[in-house]
Amino acid sequence: MGFSAFRGTMDLKSCVSISVISSVLNMILAPLLIHVFRFGVAGSGLAALTCDWITAFSYVRLMADRRLLVWRKLLNLPSWKQVLPLLKGSTLLLRSISMIMTQLMVARKIQSLDDSGVAPAAFALAMQTFQMGGVILFALGTATQTLYPNAVASYQGEDRQEYRRNLIHRLMKWGFGLGMGVSVVQLLFAPGILRSTPLAQVRKAALFPMGIVIAFQGINGLVSVGEGIVIGDGKFTRASINLVVASLGYMACLQLAPRGIGINGVFLSLVFFMMLRFLGVIIHLPSAMYSGDDDHKIETISESNSQ
Amino acid sequence: MIIAESILSFKLHSQLNNRQEGTSPVDTHTVKPMGQHNHLRLSLAALCFSLTVLIEGNFVSCSDQKQRGNPFRPRSHVVLRVENYHYEPNKKNEGLKMVLLQEVHEETTHGTAPEGDDDMTNFNDDGANPSSITKTSIKTTTTQLTFPNSLWNRWLIRLDEMDKLIIKSTLPLAAVFSIIPIVLFADLFWVNQLGDSLAVAGQSAANSVYQFAFGLLSFLPTVTATLVSKNHAKGDVEGTQDAIAQALVISFAISLTGTILLLSSPSRFLSFVRVKGKEFDLGRAFDFTLSVARHSFRFSCCHFHFQPVPQRKLFLYHT
């Protein structure tokens, strides 16, 4: 929560500092507790727990110092109107549940494909390729969630609409451009990733999945930014519906894909999943760029918060 | 809190060691007969924790010393408004020419005005210093620079203030998200050094359940960030404080509920990571999750944490 609060105020320096310090402490404490103090595996959890406590303490202290957190407001029960925006945002819970269920279904499907372990190994290689550089697209999407409303709110009236359109265009360009850049990087590292396994069967099975993952990073970038804009606009329900529909499509494809295709069917379903999400983004963007009703909604949310 | 956790760990280990039966060479590495050594270990561990908390607290206070005691003052001085930004190609193809017409910097400080500072300061009609002062400086610059027509420079000077804003927002988050897999890998490495595959499996299962539980709560930070950003951009101090306080209260309530659910029936949550048709010792997972939950009944700022302990070294115990 502290991380989000500082993200919302665009103070990313504090977030990065605290995260880095906490991570370094975790890496120092873990071997000490596991091996030196001989807590065993429990030491790993103790180290992580301690670092989490330290992070929480740091965030709370910083927020209190900067008057972002006022203690008396914690003791006052919020009114229904004040809680309403947060509860509306709870529709994002559907989004989280969809992602989790999708990951579970994919994991179960992969495990059920064969007993030799080739499919899971090929899947692991493809996901390793996906994660290389994919973190920057995820970061761009997350940054958009706060950057977009922050920048747009600083304008008023007609300037707001024009700036909103320019910003959306620019963000989508960055999403696509970064996605293509990540594709190039992944393509360069693909031979190295394939060589990480000595089994020729696994390499052969991983070729198509890796190709799919590399080819669709541009779309992935557009989707990350587009969904960040949808969330930044306060359209939490729409974002959730978009992902729920895409997840249902993904799971339907997984069930319908012929068993003979094997792991390729899973990744063709992934393509369908990404295209459904992209379609959802395209449907929302014109309303974000050209309607003026959103200004009234933004004002309403902030007024209900201030009451 | 940390001392209480150490005491809990102490209790747990004493119960473990009282009930252990038959140890393998691997087991002796992680579980030792109870003795004075464990008291010393726990005391040293508690001292370690206290020192880390003090160091971190000191760092935080030093880095933010200027802010302490001051009223609400946003740290961010990012230029959010960008006007009249463009570049134009030079007709003679000597290179690209950058023309920057105007930048608007808005810097808002709240507090009493320093003495003698009369420039751009708003005073009340009776001349008294107000409780809040807004300083706005408008800088107008016209700059023309010509760059050689190389590919890198052509790309670089195409980045205007809006692009820089996007980069400044994205890169720190990319750094933070990159650290997480490194930390997880380091954790996994040290657990692997124990030489016990059950330990790794237990940690992996606990991580899966933790990720599942955390994913259920992950909507709150997203909503909070959006609400805070909207209120903060408008300079609405009360709205920002309200959004943060409400988010903390709600997440506290939800995480407390989640902790109670985990403590009451951990096997239900572990069943999520079981794959149909594959061997998975649910009994082992149940035991370690039980110990995990009893190790970590607390939660840190609205999420709960697991400490995996291999089941083989544990027995069902009752507190």
XYZ file of C-alpha atoms in Angstrom:
626
model
C 0.000 0.000 0.000
C 2.891 2.325 0.762
C 4.408 1.525 -2.608
C 1.147 2.433 -4.319
C 0.786 5.640 -2.338
C 4.216 6.841 -3.407
C 3.564 5.712 -6.958
C 0.417 7.781 -6.944
C 2.388 10.860 -5.910
C 4.940 10.079 -8.651
C 7.686 9.774 -6.063
C 9.329 6.681 -7.489
C 12.726 7.380 -5.963
C 11.532 6.460 -2.471
C 9.879 3.273 -3.795
C 13.036 2.151 -5.557
C 15.285 2.959 -2.587
C 13.182 1.057 -0.092
C 12.723 -1.916 -2.446
C 16.427 -2.166 -3.188
C 17.425 -1.914 0.477
C 14.826 -4.492 1.477
C 15.946 -6.898 -1.254
C 19.613 -6.547 -0.348
C 18.802 -7.155 3.320
C 16.807 -10.242 2.348
C 19.727 -11.623 0.377
C 22.049 -11.014 3.316
C 19.746 -12.344 6.018
C 18.625 -15.506 4.197
C 21.963 -17.385 4.241
C 22.661 -16.124 7.761
C 19.420 -17.490 9.122
C 19.338 -20.670 7.033
C 22.922 -21.802 7.499
C 24.709 -19.712 10.125
C 21.941 -19.633 12.713
C 20.699 -22.994 11.444
C 17.018 -22.249 11.259
C 16.857 -24.287 8.072
C 14.061 -23.521 5.658
C 12.277 -21.503 8.310
C 15.175 -19.084 8.108
C 14.218 -18.244 4.534
C 10.738 -17.272 5.660
C 12.041 -15.401 8.690
C 14.385 -13.362 6.508
C 11.626 -12.485 4.066
C 9.225 -11.663 6.895
C 11.757 -9.376 8.563
C 12.404 -7.528 5.333
C 8.679 -7.149 4.763
C 8.278 -5.679 8.230
C 11.149 -3.297 7.634
C 9.648 -2.214 4.303
C 6.251 -1.670 5.909
C 7.773 0.309 8.758
C 9.751 2.475 6.338
C 6.743 3.248 4.178
C 4.552 4.091 7.159
C 7.205 6.352 8.620
C 7.812 8.142 5.327
C 4.098 8.595 4.714
C 3.634 9.967 8.226
C 6.570 12.359 7.794
C 5.186 13.695 4.546
C 1.695 13.948 5.962
C 0.371 11.436 3.455
C -0.744 9.355 6.419
C -2.646 11.023 9.214
C -3.159 8.737 12.193
C -6.472 10.171 13.348
C -7.974 9.380 9.945
C -7.143 5.710 10.461
C -9.235 5.689 13.598
C -12.239 7.313 11.945
C -14.472 4.866 10.173
C -14.917 6.056 6.590
C -18.381 6.892 5.336
C -20.066 4.880 2.635
C -19.423 7.591 0.051
C -15.731 7.655 0.855
C -15.401 3.896 0.605
C -17.437 3.647 -2.597
C -14.569 4.369 -5.013
C -12.471 1.664 -3.377
C -15.337 -0.786 -3.471
C -15.902 0.016 -7.120
C -12.280 -0.794 -7.611
C -12.844 -4.161 -5.990
C -14.148 -5.278 -9.370
C -10.460 -5.547 -10.175
C -10.592 -8.571 -7.898
C -12.293 -10.352 -10.795
C -9.251 -9.494 -12.838
C -6.902 -11.027 -10.288
C -9.030 -14.146 -9.956
C -9.162 -14.537 -13.755
C -5.393 -14.343 -14.022
C -4.903 -16.864 -11.237
C -7.464 -19.310 -12.655
C -5.946 -18.980 -16.116
C -2.466 -19.727 -14.797
C -3.778 -22.727 -12.895
C -5.624 -24.078 -15.940
C -2.544 -23.658 -18.118
C -0.356 -25.405 -15.541
C -2.764 -28.313 -15.284
C -3.057 -28.575 -19.076
C 0.702 -28.588 -19.518
C 1.143 -31.258 -16.867
C -1.505 -33.420 -18.492
C 0.027 -33.321 -21.969
C 2.657 -35.964 -21.395
C 4.344 -37.888 -18.628
C 7.860 -37.616 -19.989
C 8.291 -34.016 -18.876
C 9.094 -32.682 -22.350
C 6.019 -30.430 -22.537
C 6.565 -28.829 -19.099
C 10.243 -28.296 -19.892
C 9.429 -26.693 -23.243
C 6.795 -24.542 -21.530
C 9.367 -23.422 -18.955
C 11.768 -22.415 -21.733
C 9.085 -20.443 -23.538
C 8.051 -18.648 -20.337
C 11.679 -17.859 -19.563
C 11.895 -16.222 -22.995
C 8.695 -14.321 -22.321
C 9.947 -13.000 -18.970
C 13.200 -11.753 -20.465
C 12.416 -8.130 -21.179
C 8.742 -8.659 -20.470
C 9.231 -6.960 -17.125
C 9.764 -3.624 -18.859
C 6.405 -3.903 -20.632
C 4.774 -4.721 -17.329
C 6.532 -1.713 -15.783
C 5.286 0.537 -18.589
C 1.722 -0.659 -18.068
C 1.971 -0.136 -14.319
C 3.507 3.312 -14.755
C 0.691 4.276 -17.137
C -1.891 3.594 -14.409
C -0.595 6.534 -12.383
C 1.139 8.650 -15.008
C -1.952 8.981 -17.187
C -4.442 10.251 -14.561
C -1.752 12.374 -12.923
C -0.813 14.139 -16.149
C -4.378 14.530 -17.431
C -5.669 15.925 -14.126
C -3.213 18.805 -14.347
C -5.156 20.211 -17.308
C -8.603 21.735 -17.395
C -11.354 22.048 -19.941
C -10.585 21.687 -23.632
C -6.829 21.470 -23.069
C -7.460 18.286 -21.151
C -9.025 16.496 -24.104
C -6.267 17.510 -26.461
C -3.523 16.559 -24.039
C -5.272 13.280 -23.292
C -5.331 12.352 -26.981
C -1.667 13.266 -27.426
C -0.669 11.323 -24.341
C -2.619 8.224 -25.352
C -1.053 8.287 -28.816
C 2.384 8.639 -27.339
C 1.903 5.920 -24.756
C 0.610 3.462 -27.362
C 3.614 4.225 -29.551
C 5.899 3.555 -26.639
C 4.073 0.327 -25.861
C 4.395 -0.981 -29.386
C 7.952 0.280 -29.824
C 9.156 -1.242 -26.576
C 7.357 -4.466 -27.412
C 9.156 -4.708 -30.743
C 12.445 -3.888 -29.030
C 11.847 -6.671 -26.521
C 11.088 -9.025 -29.431
C 14.463 -8.230 -30.984
C 16.271 -8.822 -27.682
C 14.453 -12.103 -27.117
C 15.246 -13.218 -30.652
C 18.921 -12.563 -30.017
C 18.895 -14.538 -26.771
C 16.680 -17.378 -28.039
C 19.558 -19.646 -29.182
C 21.187 -19.263 -25.785
C 17.970 -20.106 -23.989
C 17.454 -23.170 -26.183
C 20.957 -24.355 -25.374
C 20.185 -24.309 -21.655
C 18.620 -27.736 -22.112
C 20.692 -30.668 -23.411
C 17.612 -32.528 -24.653
C 16.948 -32.194 -28.368
C 13.295 -33.162 -27.879
C 12.712 -30.263 -25.533
C 14.423 -27.819 -27.882
C 12.304 -28.999 -30.775
C 9.120 -28.754 -28.712
C 10.032 -25.243 -27.500
C 10.645 -23.727 -30.942
C 7.043 -22.904 -31.841
C 6.078 -21.623 -28.370
C 9.131 -19.381 -28.258
C 8.332 -18.083 -31.730
C 4.798 -17.212 -30.657
C 6.020 -15.444 -27.533
C 8.583 -13.401 -29.482
C 6.226 -12.501 -32.319
C 3.481 -11.114 -30.099
C 5.464 -8.848 -27.789
C 4.384 -5.818 -29.807
C 0.734 -6.668 -29.159
C 1.662 -7.390 -25.545
C 3.096 -3.880 -25.223
C -0.048 -2.310 -26.659
C -2.217 -4.368 -24.326
C -0.140 -3.416 -21.249
C -0.391 0.277 -22.014
C -4.034 0.110 -23.084
C -5.100 -1.651 -19.902
C -3.070 0.836 -17.885
C -5.039 3.643 -19.531
C -8.345 1.888 -18.822
C -7.423 1.475 -15.142
C -5.971 4.982 -14.931
C -9.266 6.294 -16.290
C -11.040 4.714 -13.337
C -12.859 2.160 -15.518
C -12.110 -0.724 -13.174
C -15.178 -2.746 -14.112
C -14.405 -2.481 -17.785
C -10.826 -3.615 -17.230
C -12.043 -6.598 -15.245
C -14.671 -7.578 -17.819
C -12.045 -7.366 -20.547
C -9.763 -9.778 -18.760
C -12.547 -12.114 -17.660
C -13.795 -12.447 -21.250
C -10.241 -13.018 -22.503
C -9.624 -15.636 -19.793
C -12.841 -17.463 -20.637
C -11.793 -17.483 -24.289
C -8.369 -18.800 -23.296
C -9.800 -21.604 -21.200
C -12.307 -22.534 -23.930
C -9.467 -22.748 -26.472
C -7.460 -24.919 -24.102
C -10.344 -27.328 -23.798
C -11.144 -27.364 -27.517
C -7.562 -27.618 -28.803
C -6.912 -31.134 -30.153
C -4.624 -33.173 -27.967
C -2.465 -34.039 -30.958
C -1.228 -30.456 -31.241
C 0.281 -30.714 -27.768
C 1.978 -27.680 -26.316
C 1.467 -25.702 -29.547
C -2.253 -25.690 -28.790
C -1.587 -24.011 -25.470
C 0.329 -21.202 -27.121
C -2.190 -20.799 -29.941
C -4.747 -20.337 -27.164
C -2.402 -17.738 -25.671
C -2.515 -15.852 -28.991
C -6.316 -15.892 -28.833
C -6.127 -14.613 -25.237
C -3.878 -11.701 -26.198
C -5.998 -10.763 -29.199
C -9.154 -10.704 -27.050
C -7.447 -8.373 -24.574
C -6.243 -6.190 -27.435
C -9.777 -6.028 -28.798
C -11.004 -4.873 -25.388
C -8.382 -2.121 -25.358
C -9.365 -0.959 -28.849
C -13.022 -0.810 -27.848
C -12.271 1.392 -24.843
C -9.707 3.795 -26.275
C -11.977 5.926 -28.497
C -14.247 6.643 -25.525
C -11.213 7.704 -23.491
C -9.884 9.954 -26.219
C -13.015 11.647 -27.452
C -15.647 11.746 -24.739
C -15.871 14.598 -22.248
C -17.959 12.714 -19.691
C -14.898 11.330 -17.973
C -14.015 14.741 -16.571
C -17.267 14.817 -14.676
C -16.640 11.331 -13.324
C -13.141 12.244 -12.190
C -14.521 15.268 -10.360
C -17.223 13.144 -8.747
C -14.723 10.611 -7.411
C -12.527 13.323 -5.908
C -15.528 15.154 -4.419
C -16.836 11.984 -2.788
C -13.389 11.457 -1.320
C -13.165 14.952 0.093
C -16.597 14.838 1.773
C 6.931 -7.716 17.389
C 10.243 -9.179 16.365
C 11.018 -10.324 19.881
C 7.558 -11.913 20.040
C 8.297 -13.720 16.791
C 11.564 -14.950 18.170
C 9.761 -16.286 21.203
C 7.258 -18.047 18.946
C 10.080 -19.579 16.925
C 11.696 -20.659 20.160
C 8.498 -22.362 21.278
C 8.029 -24.064 17.957
C 11.556 -25.377 17.828
C 11.322 -26.652 21.376
C 8.173 -28.563 20.484
C 9.794 -29.911 17.353
C 12.848 -31.145 19.088
C 10.889 -32.722 21.910
C 8.940 -34.814 19.463
C 11.523 -35.652 16.874
C 12.183 -39.285 16.301
C 15.092 -40.565 14.291
C 17.188 -38.181 12.369
C 19.130 -38.568 9.175
C 22.422 -36.831 8.542
C 20.510 -34.300 6.531
C 18.023 -33.723 9.314
C 20.671 -32.983 11.885
C 21.768 -30.054 9.784
C 18.442 -28.341 10.170
C 17.184 -29.655 13.503
C 19.407 -29.920 16.497
C 18.671 -31.282 19.923
C 17.495 -28.536 22.194
C 20.194 -26.941 24.241
C 21.738 -23.693 25.190
C 22.884 -23.200 21.611
C 19.344 -22.540 20.449
C 18.862 -19.869 23.095
C 22.026 -18.193 21.855
C 20.912 -18.527 18.236
C 17.568 -16.970 18.881
C 19.063 -14.164 20.901
C 21.579 -13.441 18.171
C 18.828 -13.576 15.576
C 16.682 -11.161 17.581
C 19.683 -8.844 17.906
C 20.229 -9.087 14.158
C 16.632 -8.153 13.485
C 16.732 -5.244 15.870
C 19.906 -3.930 14.285
C 18.460 -4.147 10.801
C 15.366 -2.286 11.928
C 17.476 0.408 13.541
C 19.709 0.751 10.493
C 16.766 0.957 8.159
C 14.958 3.418 10.402
C 18.087 5.568 10.618
C 18.496 5.531 6.872
C 14.906 6.507 6.351
C 15.097 9.325 8.875
C 18.373 10.668 7.460
C 17.155 10.619 3.913
C 13.994 12.401 4.868
C 15.382 14.656 7.578
C 14.469 17.804 5.753
C 10.875 16.743 5.518
C 10.376 15.815 9.139
C 8.135 18.134 11.009
C 7.194 20.010 7.866
C 3.620 20.154 6.773
C 2.455 18.233 3.746
C 4.892 18.864 0.965
C 4.862 16.871 -2.210
C 8.305 15.675 -3.160
C 7.618 15.308 -6.805
C 8.728 18.190 -8.977
C 8.071 16.410 -12.214
C 6.948 18.707 -14.979
C 3.529 17.365 -15.782
C 2.480 20.013 -18.203
C 4.293 20.153 -21.474
C 3.423 22.835 -23.963
C 4.596 23.696 -27.405
C 7.008 20.869 -27.727
C 8.111 19.902 -31.190
C 11.119 19.442 -33.364
C 11.579 20.512 -36.958
C 13.946 19.124 -39.563
C 16.484 21.472 -40.993
C 15.799 22.113 -44.651
C 19.448 21.998 -45.662
C 19.765 18.549 -44.123
C 22.541 19.701 -41.852
C 20.847 18.101 -38.940
C 17.783 18.418 -36.792
C 16.955 21.608 -35.043
C 15.267 21.538 -31.671
C 13.028 24.412 -30.740
C 11.746 24.579 -27.204
C 9.283 27.376 -26.760
C 7.959 27.187 -23.258
C 8.056 25.077 -20.148
C 5.723 25.544 -17.282
C 7.065 24.497 -13.920
C 4.628 24.351 -11.095
C 6.092 24.041 -7.682
C 3.766 24.194 -4.763
C 5.009 24.535 -1.226
C 2.872 24.837 1.828
C 4.242 26.486 4.889
C 5.124 29.827 6.373
C 6.990 32.159 4.127
C 10.619 32.828 4.934
C 11.369 36.321 6.061
C 12.211 38.840 3.432
C 10.897 36.764 0.597
C 8.447 39.038 -1.130
C 8.730 37.728 -4.640
C 5.678 35.991 -5.998
C 4.298 35.462 -2.540
C 0.669 35.807 -1.717
C -0.217 37.572 1.478
C -3.525 38.092 3.091
C -5.125 41.483 2.871
C -4.128 42.371 6.381
C -0.506 41.590 5.583
C -0.310 38.531 7.838
C 1.608 35.499 6.675
C -0.847 32.910 5.434
C -0.736 29.304 6.491
C -0.101 28.217 2.912
C 1.789 29.905 0.146
C 1.813 28.935 -3.483
C 4.781 29.771 -5.617
C 4.432 29.490 -9.324
C 7.283 30.225 -11.629
C 6.855 30.378 -15.357
C 9.988 29.970 -17.377
C 9.954 30.887 -21.024
C 12.907 29.848 -23.089
C 13.546 29.794 -26.748
C 16.401 27.554 -27.625
C 17.666 26.553 -30.999
C 20.227 23.840 -31.197
C 21.559 22.085 -34.260
C 22.759 18.520 -34.013
C 24.703 16.391 -36.467
C 22.485 14.133 -38.477
C 23.529 10.788 -36.942
C 20.978 8.103 -36.254
C 21.488 8.171 -32.482
C 21.244 11.939 -32.276
C 18.241 11.994 -34.537
C 16.540 9.541 -32.194
C 17.715 11.298 -29.068
C 16.504 14.765 -29.937
C 13.143 13.388 -30.954
C 12.545 12.641 -27.285
C 10.591 15.553 -25.978
C 9.448 16.209 -22.438
C 6.501 13.847 -22.739
C 8.781 10.979 -23.741
C 11.124 11.797 -20.886
C 8.191 11.759 -18.493
C 7.243 8.278 -19.695
C 10.832 7.047 -19.378
C 11.235 8.567 -15.898
C 8.080 6.800 -14.745
C 8.855 3.428 -16.320
C 12.524 2.808 -15.608
C 12.337 2.887 -11.775
C 9.420 0.468 -11.826
C 11.291 -1.809 -14.225
C 14.219 -1.798 -11.791
C 11.939 -2.706 -8.874
C 10.215 -5.508 -10.776
C 13.567 -6.871 -11.952
C 14.795 -7.235 -8.399
C 12.009 -9.642 -7.393
C 13.114 -12.655 -9.484
C 16.711 -12.083 -8.384
C 15.703 -12.242 -4.739
C 13.573 -15.338 -5.346
C 16.471 -17.016 -7.114
C 18.830 -16.197 -4.244
C 16.325 -17.625 -1.760
C 15.962 -20.781 -3.804
C 19.735 -21.117 -4.089
C 20.282 -21.059 -0.327
C 17.424 -23.463 0.346
C 18.887 -25.804 -2.275
C 22.171 -25.751 -0.368
C 20.397 -27.587 2.460
C 20.468 -30.637 0.206
C 16.870 -31.568 0.877
C 14.471 -31.733 -2.049
C 11.480 -31.659 0.314
C 12.610 -28.311 1.586
C 12.611 -26.924 -1.939
C 9.244 -28.482 -2.686
C 7.805 -27.080 0.518
C 9.107 -23.624 -0.220
C 7.738 -23.796 -3.743
C 4.291 -24.867 -2.561
C 4.239 -22.177 0.116
C 5.249 -19.570 -2.464
C 2.429 -20.694 -4.738
C -0.145 -20.331 -1.991
C 1.322 -16.987 -1.008
C 1.179 -15.720 -4.590
C -2.416 -16.880 -4.813
C -3.363 -15.079 -1.613
C -1.448 -11.963 -2.607
C -3.087 -11.972 -6.026
C -6.490 -11.804 -4.400
C -5.477 -8.596 -2.634
C -3.595 -7.068 -5.522
C -6.545 -4.943 -6.671
C -6.238 -2.658 -3.635
C -2.809 -1.182 -4.465
C -3.900 -0.564 -8.063
C -7.036 1.291 -7.023
C -5.175 3.201 -4.317
C -2.484 4.346 -6.733
C -5.090 5.638 -9.185
C -7.113 7.496 -6.549
C -4.015 8.972 -4.915
C -2.630 10.121 -8.262
C -5.854 11.916 -9.192
C -6.144 13.699 -5.869
C -2.455 14.515 -5.679
C -2.381 15.989 -9.185
C -5.133 18.397 -8.192
C -3.328 19.361 -5.005
C -6.149 17.929 -2.927
C -4.328 17.148 0.319
C -7.395 15.959 2.203
C -8.445 13.702 -0.640
C -5.004 12.125 -0.838
C -4.880 11.500 2.897
C -8.407 10.092 2.865
C -7.658 7.719 -0.006
C -4.572 6.350 1.746
C -6.234 6.010 5.148
C -9.280 4.246 3.706
C -7.127 1.882 1.672
C -5.076 0.974 4.741
C -8.167 0.327 6.883
C -9.826 -1.858 4.250
C -6.670 -3.821 3.480
C -6.084 -4.334 7.219
C -9.556 -5.812 7.570
C -9.205 -8.058 4.508
C -5.762 -9.332 5.439
C -6.871 -10.082 9.006
C -9.718 -12.158 7.584
C -7.307 -13.940 5.273
C -4.923 -14.717 8.104
C -7.732 -16.233 10.170
C -8.861 -18.346 7.195
C -5.344 -19.631 6.625
C -4.892 -20.501 10.256
C -8.185 -22.335 10.428
C -7.927 -24.487 7.293
C -4.578 -24.436 5.520
C -5.221 -27.693 3.672
C -7.966 -26.087 1.656
C -5.517 -23.579 0.241
C -2.861 -26.180 -0.376
C -5.266 -28.203 -2.477
C -4.968 -25.498 -5.146
C -1.432 -26.542 -5.978
C -2.254 -30.222 -6.243
C -2.342 -31.530 -9.827
C -4.744 -34.322 -10.699
C -2.992 -37.586 -11.359
C 0.329 -36.479 -9.917
C 1.796 -37.522 -6.629
C 1.644 -34.778 -4.090
C 1.853 -35.459 -0.437
C -0.905 -33.307 0.867
C -0.261 -34.479 4.353
C 3.242 -33.094 4.257
C 2.031 -29.835 2.827
C -0.677 -29.622 5.454
C 1.846 -29.975 8.218
C 4.248 -27.446 6.941
C 1.530 -24.994 6.194
C 0.245 -25.492 9.689
C 3.641 -24.662 11.041
C 3.921 -21.832 8.567
C 0.669 -20.317 9.743
C 1.646 -20.644 13.371
C 4.994 -19.123 12.678
C 3.467 -16.183 10.950
C 0.165 -15.292 12.525
C 0.942 -11.682 11.934
C 0.733 -9.708 8.759
C 2.855 -6.893 7.552
C 1.002 -3.919 6.184
C -1.836 -5.892 4.765
C -0.297 -9.041 3.421
C 0.520 -12.274 5.115
C 3.661 -14.241 4.770
C 4.726 -17.823 4.848
C 7.770 -19.490 6.242
C 8.123 -22.935 4.762
C 9.356 -25.699 6.997
C 9.813 -29.212 5.672
C 7.244 -31.601 7.049
C 9.676 -34.367 7.714
C 11.131 -32.325 10.503
C 7.781 -31.447 11.878
C 5.078 -33.320 13.574
C 1.544 -32.431 14.202
C 1.518 -30.508 17.366
C -1.028 -28.711 19.331
C -0.562 -25.408 20.994
